[in-house]
mmCIF file of C-alpha atoms in Angstrom:
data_model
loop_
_atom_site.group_PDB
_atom_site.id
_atom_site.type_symbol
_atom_site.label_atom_id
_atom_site.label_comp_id
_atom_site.label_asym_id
_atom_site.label_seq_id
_atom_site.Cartn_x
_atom_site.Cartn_y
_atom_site.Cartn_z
ATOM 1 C CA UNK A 1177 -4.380 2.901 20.511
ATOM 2 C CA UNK A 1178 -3.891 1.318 23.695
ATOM 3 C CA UNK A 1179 -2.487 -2.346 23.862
ATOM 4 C CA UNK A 1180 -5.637 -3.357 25.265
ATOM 5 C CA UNK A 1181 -8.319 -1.877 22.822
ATOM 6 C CA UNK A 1182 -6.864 -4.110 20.295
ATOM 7 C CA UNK A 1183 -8.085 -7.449 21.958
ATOM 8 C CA UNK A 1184 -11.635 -5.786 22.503
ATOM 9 C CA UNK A 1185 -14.567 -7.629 20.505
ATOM 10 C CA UNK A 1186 -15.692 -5.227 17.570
ATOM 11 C CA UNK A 1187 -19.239 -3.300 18.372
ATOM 12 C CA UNK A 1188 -21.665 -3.558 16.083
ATOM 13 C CA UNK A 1189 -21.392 0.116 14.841
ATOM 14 C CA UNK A 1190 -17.075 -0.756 14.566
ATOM 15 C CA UNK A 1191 -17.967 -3.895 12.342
ATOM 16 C CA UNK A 1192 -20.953 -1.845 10.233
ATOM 17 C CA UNK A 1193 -18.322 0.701 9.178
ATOM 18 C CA UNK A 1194 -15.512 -1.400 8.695
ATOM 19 C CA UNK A 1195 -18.263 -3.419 6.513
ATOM 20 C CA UNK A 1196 -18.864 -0.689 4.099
ATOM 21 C CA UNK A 1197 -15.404 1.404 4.276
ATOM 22 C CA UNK A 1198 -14.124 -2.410 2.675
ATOM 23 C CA UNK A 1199 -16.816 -2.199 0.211
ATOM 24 C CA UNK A 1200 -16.240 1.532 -0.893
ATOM 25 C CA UNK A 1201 -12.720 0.882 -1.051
ATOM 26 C CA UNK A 1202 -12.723 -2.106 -3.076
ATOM 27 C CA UNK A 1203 -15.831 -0.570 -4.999
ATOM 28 C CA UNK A 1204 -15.050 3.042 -5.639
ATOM 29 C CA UNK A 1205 -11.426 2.732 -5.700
ATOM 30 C CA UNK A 1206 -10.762 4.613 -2.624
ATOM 31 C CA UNK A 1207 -7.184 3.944 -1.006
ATOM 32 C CA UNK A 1208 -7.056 6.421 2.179
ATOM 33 C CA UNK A 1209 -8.293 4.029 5.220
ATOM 34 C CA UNK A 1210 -9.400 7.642 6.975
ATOM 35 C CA UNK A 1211 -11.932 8.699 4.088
ATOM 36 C CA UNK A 1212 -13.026 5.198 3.688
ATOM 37 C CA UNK A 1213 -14.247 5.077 7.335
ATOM 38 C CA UNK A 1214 -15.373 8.507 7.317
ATOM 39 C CA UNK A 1215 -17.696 8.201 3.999
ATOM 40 C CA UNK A 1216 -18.972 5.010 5.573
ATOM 41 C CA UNK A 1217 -20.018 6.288 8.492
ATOM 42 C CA UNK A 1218 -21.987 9.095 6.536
ATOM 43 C CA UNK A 1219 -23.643 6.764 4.944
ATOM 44 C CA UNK A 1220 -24.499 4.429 7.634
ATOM 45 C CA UNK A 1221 -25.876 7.454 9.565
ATOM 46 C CA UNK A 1222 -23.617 7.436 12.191
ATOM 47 C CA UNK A 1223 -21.701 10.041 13.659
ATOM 48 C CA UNK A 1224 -18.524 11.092 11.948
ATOM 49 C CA UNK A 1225 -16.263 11.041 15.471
ATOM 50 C CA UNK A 1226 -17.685 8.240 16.800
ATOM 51 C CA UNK A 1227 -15.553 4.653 17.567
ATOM 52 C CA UNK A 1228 -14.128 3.658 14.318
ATOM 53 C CA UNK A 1229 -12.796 0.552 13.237
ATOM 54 C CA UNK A 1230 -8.874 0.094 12.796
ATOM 55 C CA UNK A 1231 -7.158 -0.649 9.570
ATOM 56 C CA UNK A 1232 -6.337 -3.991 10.487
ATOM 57 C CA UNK A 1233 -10.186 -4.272 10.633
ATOM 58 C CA UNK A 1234 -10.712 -2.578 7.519
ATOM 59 C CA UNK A 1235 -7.982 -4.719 5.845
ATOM 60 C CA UNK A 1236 -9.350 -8.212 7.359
ATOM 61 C CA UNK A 1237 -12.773 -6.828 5.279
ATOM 62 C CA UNK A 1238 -11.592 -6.070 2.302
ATOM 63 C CA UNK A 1239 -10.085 -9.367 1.953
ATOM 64 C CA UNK A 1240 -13.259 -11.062 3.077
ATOM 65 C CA UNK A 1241 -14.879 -8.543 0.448
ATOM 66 C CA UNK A 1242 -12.838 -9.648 -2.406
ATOM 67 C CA UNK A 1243 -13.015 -13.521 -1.541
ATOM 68 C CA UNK A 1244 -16.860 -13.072 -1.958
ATOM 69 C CA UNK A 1245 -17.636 -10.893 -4.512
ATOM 70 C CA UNK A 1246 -14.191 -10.090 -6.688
ATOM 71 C CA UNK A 1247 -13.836 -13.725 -8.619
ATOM 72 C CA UNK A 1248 -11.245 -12.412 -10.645
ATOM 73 C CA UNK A 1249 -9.033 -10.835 -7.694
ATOM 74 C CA UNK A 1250 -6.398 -13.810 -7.353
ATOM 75 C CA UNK A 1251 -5.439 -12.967 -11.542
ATOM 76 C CA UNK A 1252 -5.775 -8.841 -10.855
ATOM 77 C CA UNK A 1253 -3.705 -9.396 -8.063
ATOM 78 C CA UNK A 1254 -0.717 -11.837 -10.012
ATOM 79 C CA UNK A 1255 -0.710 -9.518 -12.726
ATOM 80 C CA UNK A 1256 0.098 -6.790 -10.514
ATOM 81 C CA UNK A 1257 2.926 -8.736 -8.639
ATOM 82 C CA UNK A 1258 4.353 -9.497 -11.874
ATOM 83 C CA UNK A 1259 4.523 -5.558 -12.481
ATOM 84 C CA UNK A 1260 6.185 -5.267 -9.732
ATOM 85 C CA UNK A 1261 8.681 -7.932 -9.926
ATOM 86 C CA UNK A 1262 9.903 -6.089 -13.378
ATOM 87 C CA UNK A 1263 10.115 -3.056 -11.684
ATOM 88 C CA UNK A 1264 12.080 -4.522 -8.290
ATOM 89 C CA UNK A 1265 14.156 -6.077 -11.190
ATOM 90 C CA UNK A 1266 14.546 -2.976 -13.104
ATOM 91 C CA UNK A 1267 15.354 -1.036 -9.844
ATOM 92 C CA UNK A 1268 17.991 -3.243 -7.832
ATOM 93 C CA UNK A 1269 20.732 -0.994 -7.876
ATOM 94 C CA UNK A 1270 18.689 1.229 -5.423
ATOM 95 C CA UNK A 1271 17.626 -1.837 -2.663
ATOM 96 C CA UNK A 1272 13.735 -1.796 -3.623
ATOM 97 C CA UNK A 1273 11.420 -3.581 -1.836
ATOM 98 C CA UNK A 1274 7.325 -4.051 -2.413
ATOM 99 C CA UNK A 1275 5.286 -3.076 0.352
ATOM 100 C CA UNK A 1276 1.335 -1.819 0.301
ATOM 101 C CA UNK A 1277 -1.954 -3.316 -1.181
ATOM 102 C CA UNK A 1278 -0.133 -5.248 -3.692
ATOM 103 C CA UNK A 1279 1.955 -7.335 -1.035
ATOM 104 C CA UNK A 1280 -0.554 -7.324 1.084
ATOM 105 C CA UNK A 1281 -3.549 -8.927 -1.324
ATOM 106 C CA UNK A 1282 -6.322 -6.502 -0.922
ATOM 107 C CA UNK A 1283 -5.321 -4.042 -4.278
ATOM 108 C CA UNK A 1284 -7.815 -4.024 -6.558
ATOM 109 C CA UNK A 1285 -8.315 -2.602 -10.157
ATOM 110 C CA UNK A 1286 -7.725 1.201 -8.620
ATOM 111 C CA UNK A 1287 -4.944 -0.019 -6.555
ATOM 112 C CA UNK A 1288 -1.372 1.344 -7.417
ATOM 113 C CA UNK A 1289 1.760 -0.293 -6.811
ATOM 114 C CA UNK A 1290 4.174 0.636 -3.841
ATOM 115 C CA UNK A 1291 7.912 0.466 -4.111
ATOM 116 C CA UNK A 1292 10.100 1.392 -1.865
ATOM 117 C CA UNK A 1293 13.582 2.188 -2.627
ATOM 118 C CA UNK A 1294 16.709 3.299 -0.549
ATOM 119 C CA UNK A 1295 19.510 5.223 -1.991
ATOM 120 C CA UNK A 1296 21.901 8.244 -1.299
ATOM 121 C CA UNK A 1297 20.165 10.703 -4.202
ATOM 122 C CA UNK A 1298 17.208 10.403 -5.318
ATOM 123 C CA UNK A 1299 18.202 12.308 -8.452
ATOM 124 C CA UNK A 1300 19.910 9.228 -9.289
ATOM 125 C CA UNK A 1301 16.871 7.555 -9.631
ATOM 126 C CA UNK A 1302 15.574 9.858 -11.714
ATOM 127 C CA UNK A 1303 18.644 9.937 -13.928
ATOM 128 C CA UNK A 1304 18.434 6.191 -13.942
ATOM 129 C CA UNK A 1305 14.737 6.561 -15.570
ATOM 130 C CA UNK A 1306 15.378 9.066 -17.848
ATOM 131 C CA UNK A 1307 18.650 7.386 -19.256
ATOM 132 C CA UNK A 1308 15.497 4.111 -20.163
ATOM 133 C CA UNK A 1309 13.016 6.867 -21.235
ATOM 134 C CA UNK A 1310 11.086 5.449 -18.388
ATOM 135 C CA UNK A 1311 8.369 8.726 -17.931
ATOM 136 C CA UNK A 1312 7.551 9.605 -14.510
ATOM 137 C CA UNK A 1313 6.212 12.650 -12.378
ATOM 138 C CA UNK A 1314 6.413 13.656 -9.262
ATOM 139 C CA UNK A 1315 3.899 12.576 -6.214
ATOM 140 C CA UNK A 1316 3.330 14.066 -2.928
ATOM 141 C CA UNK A 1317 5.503 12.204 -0.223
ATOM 142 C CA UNK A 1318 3.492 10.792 2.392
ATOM 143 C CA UNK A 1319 6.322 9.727 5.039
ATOM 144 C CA UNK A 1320 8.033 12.611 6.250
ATOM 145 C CA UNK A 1321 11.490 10.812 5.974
ATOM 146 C CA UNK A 1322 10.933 10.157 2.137
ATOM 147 C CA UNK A 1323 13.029 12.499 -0.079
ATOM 148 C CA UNK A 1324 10.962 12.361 -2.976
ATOM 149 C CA UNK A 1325 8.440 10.009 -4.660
ATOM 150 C CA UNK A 1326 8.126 9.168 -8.383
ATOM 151 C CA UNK A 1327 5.135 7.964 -10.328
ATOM 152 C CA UNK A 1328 6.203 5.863 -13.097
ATOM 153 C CA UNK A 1329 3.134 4.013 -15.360
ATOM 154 C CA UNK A 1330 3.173 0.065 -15.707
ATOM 155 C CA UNK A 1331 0.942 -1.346 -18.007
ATOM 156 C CA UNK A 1332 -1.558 -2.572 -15.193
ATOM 157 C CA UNK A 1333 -1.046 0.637 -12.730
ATOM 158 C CA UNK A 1334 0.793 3.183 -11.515
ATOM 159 C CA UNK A 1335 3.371 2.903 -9.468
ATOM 160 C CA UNK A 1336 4.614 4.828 -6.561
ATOM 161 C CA UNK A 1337 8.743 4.720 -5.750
ATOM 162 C CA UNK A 1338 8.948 5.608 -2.483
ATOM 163 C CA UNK A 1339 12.763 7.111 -2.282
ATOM 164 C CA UNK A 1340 14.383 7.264 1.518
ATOM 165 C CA UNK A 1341 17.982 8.017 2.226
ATOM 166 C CA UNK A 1342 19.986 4.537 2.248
ATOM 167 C CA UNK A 1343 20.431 4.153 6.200
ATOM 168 C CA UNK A 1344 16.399 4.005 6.388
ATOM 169 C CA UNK A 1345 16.604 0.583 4.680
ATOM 170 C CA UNK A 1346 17.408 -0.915 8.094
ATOM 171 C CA UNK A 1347 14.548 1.031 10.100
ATOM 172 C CA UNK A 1348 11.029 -0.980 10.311
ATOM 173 C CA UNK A 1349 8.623 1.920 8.781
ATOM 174 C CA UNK A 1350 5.163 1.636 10.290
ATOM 175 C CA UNK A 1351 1.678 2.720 8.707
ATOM 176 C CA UNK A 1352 -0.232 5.805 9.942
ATOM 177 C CA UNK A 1353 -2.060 3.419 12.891
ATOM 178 C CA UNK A 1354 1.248 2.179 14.354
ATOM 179 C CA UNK A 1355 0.934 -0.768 12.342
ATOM 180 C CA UNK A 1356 4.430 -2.267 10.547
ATOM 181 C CA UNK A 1357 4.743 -2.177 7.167
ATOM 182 C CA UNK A 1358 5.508 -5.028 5.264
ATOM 183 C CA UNK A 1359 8.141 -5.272 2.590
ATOM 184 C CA UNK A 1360 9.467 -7.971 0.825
ATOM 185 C CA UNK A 1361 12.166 -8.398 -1.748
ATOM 186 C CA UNK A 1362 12.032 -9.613 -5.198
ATOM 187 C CA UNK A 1363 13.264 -13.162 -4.126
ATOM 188 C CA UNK A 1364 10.353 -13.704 -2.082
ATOM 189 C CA UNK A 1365 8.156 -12.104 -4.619
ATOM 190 C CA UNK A 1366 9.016 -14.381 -6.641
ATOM 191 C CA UNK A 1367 7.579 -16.879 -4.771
ATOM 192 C CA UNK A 1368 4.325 -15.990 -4.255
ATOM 193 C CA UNK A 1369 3.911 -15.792 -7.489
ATOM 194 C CA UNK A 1370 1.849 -18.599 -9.443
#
């Protein structure tokens, strides 16, 4: 997206989907940003390649969405941190940091949580887990750079360990819009917690 289109007031059909991809997101559990727009649109009755919101627009309604209508978001949304606190704890020897929904504030009860981790093997990760009888499977990776991702079940959600080779930990990994991606460490996570 051009530098300038990002300083260009919303139209009305860009604020209408961004309305309802929020709502079906936060609603129906979806987590893709793409399909979210995409069913909204459909059901708005507008066309499917026409001028869609961004994510950042998408994000800045789903946390409008959930300050109006999700009263118990703020405790869905500690309980999850707290998840992944024990799991940034469990995982330190591989440099984990939270990033996604749960860092962000806008995961909800579908939401999963996002680790990221940085190591030379990722079979040592998975040696780590099984040597705790810590179950996991294995997900799809969805940055090309990642060597493998594991699925491991919390009590509250699932959560996705995102495994890159160590020297990405110093590279600032953006989201599929050009967007940065945040990450924090379990220090700071601490802190935002209650």
């Amino acid at each position: 997206m051009p530098r300038h289109d990002r300083f260009r007031p919303a139209s009305a059909a860009r604020a209408s989907i961004a309305s309802a991809a929020a709502r079906l997101m936060a609603e129906d559990g979806i987590t893709d940003y793409g399909h979210a727009k995409k069913k909204a649109a459909r059901q708005l009755g507008l066309a499917e390649h026409g001028e869609f919101p961004d994510n950042a627009e998408v994000e800045a309604e789903l946390r409008a969405y959930r300050s109006l209508y999700d009263d118990e978001h703020q405790e869905l949304l500690a309980t999850l941190r707290r998840a992944a606190l024990e799991l940034l704890d469990l995982l330190a020897a591989f440099n984990p940091w939270l990033t996604g929904s749960v860092l962000e504030g806008t995961a909800g009860e579908h939401s999963s949580i996002d680790i990221l981790l940085f190591t030379d093997s990722a079979k040592e990760v998975e040696i780590f887990l099984l040597n705790r009888n810590i179950p996991f499977v294995h997900g799809a990776p969805r940055h090309e750079k990642a060597e493998a991702v594991l699925v491991v079940e919390t009590v509250v959600a699932d959560a996705n360990l995102v495994i890159f080779p160590a020297a990405y930990e110093r590279i600032r990994l953006k989201y599929r819009d050009g967007r940065p991606r945040e990450r924090i460490r379990a220090e700071a996570l601490r802190a935002l917690l209650p």
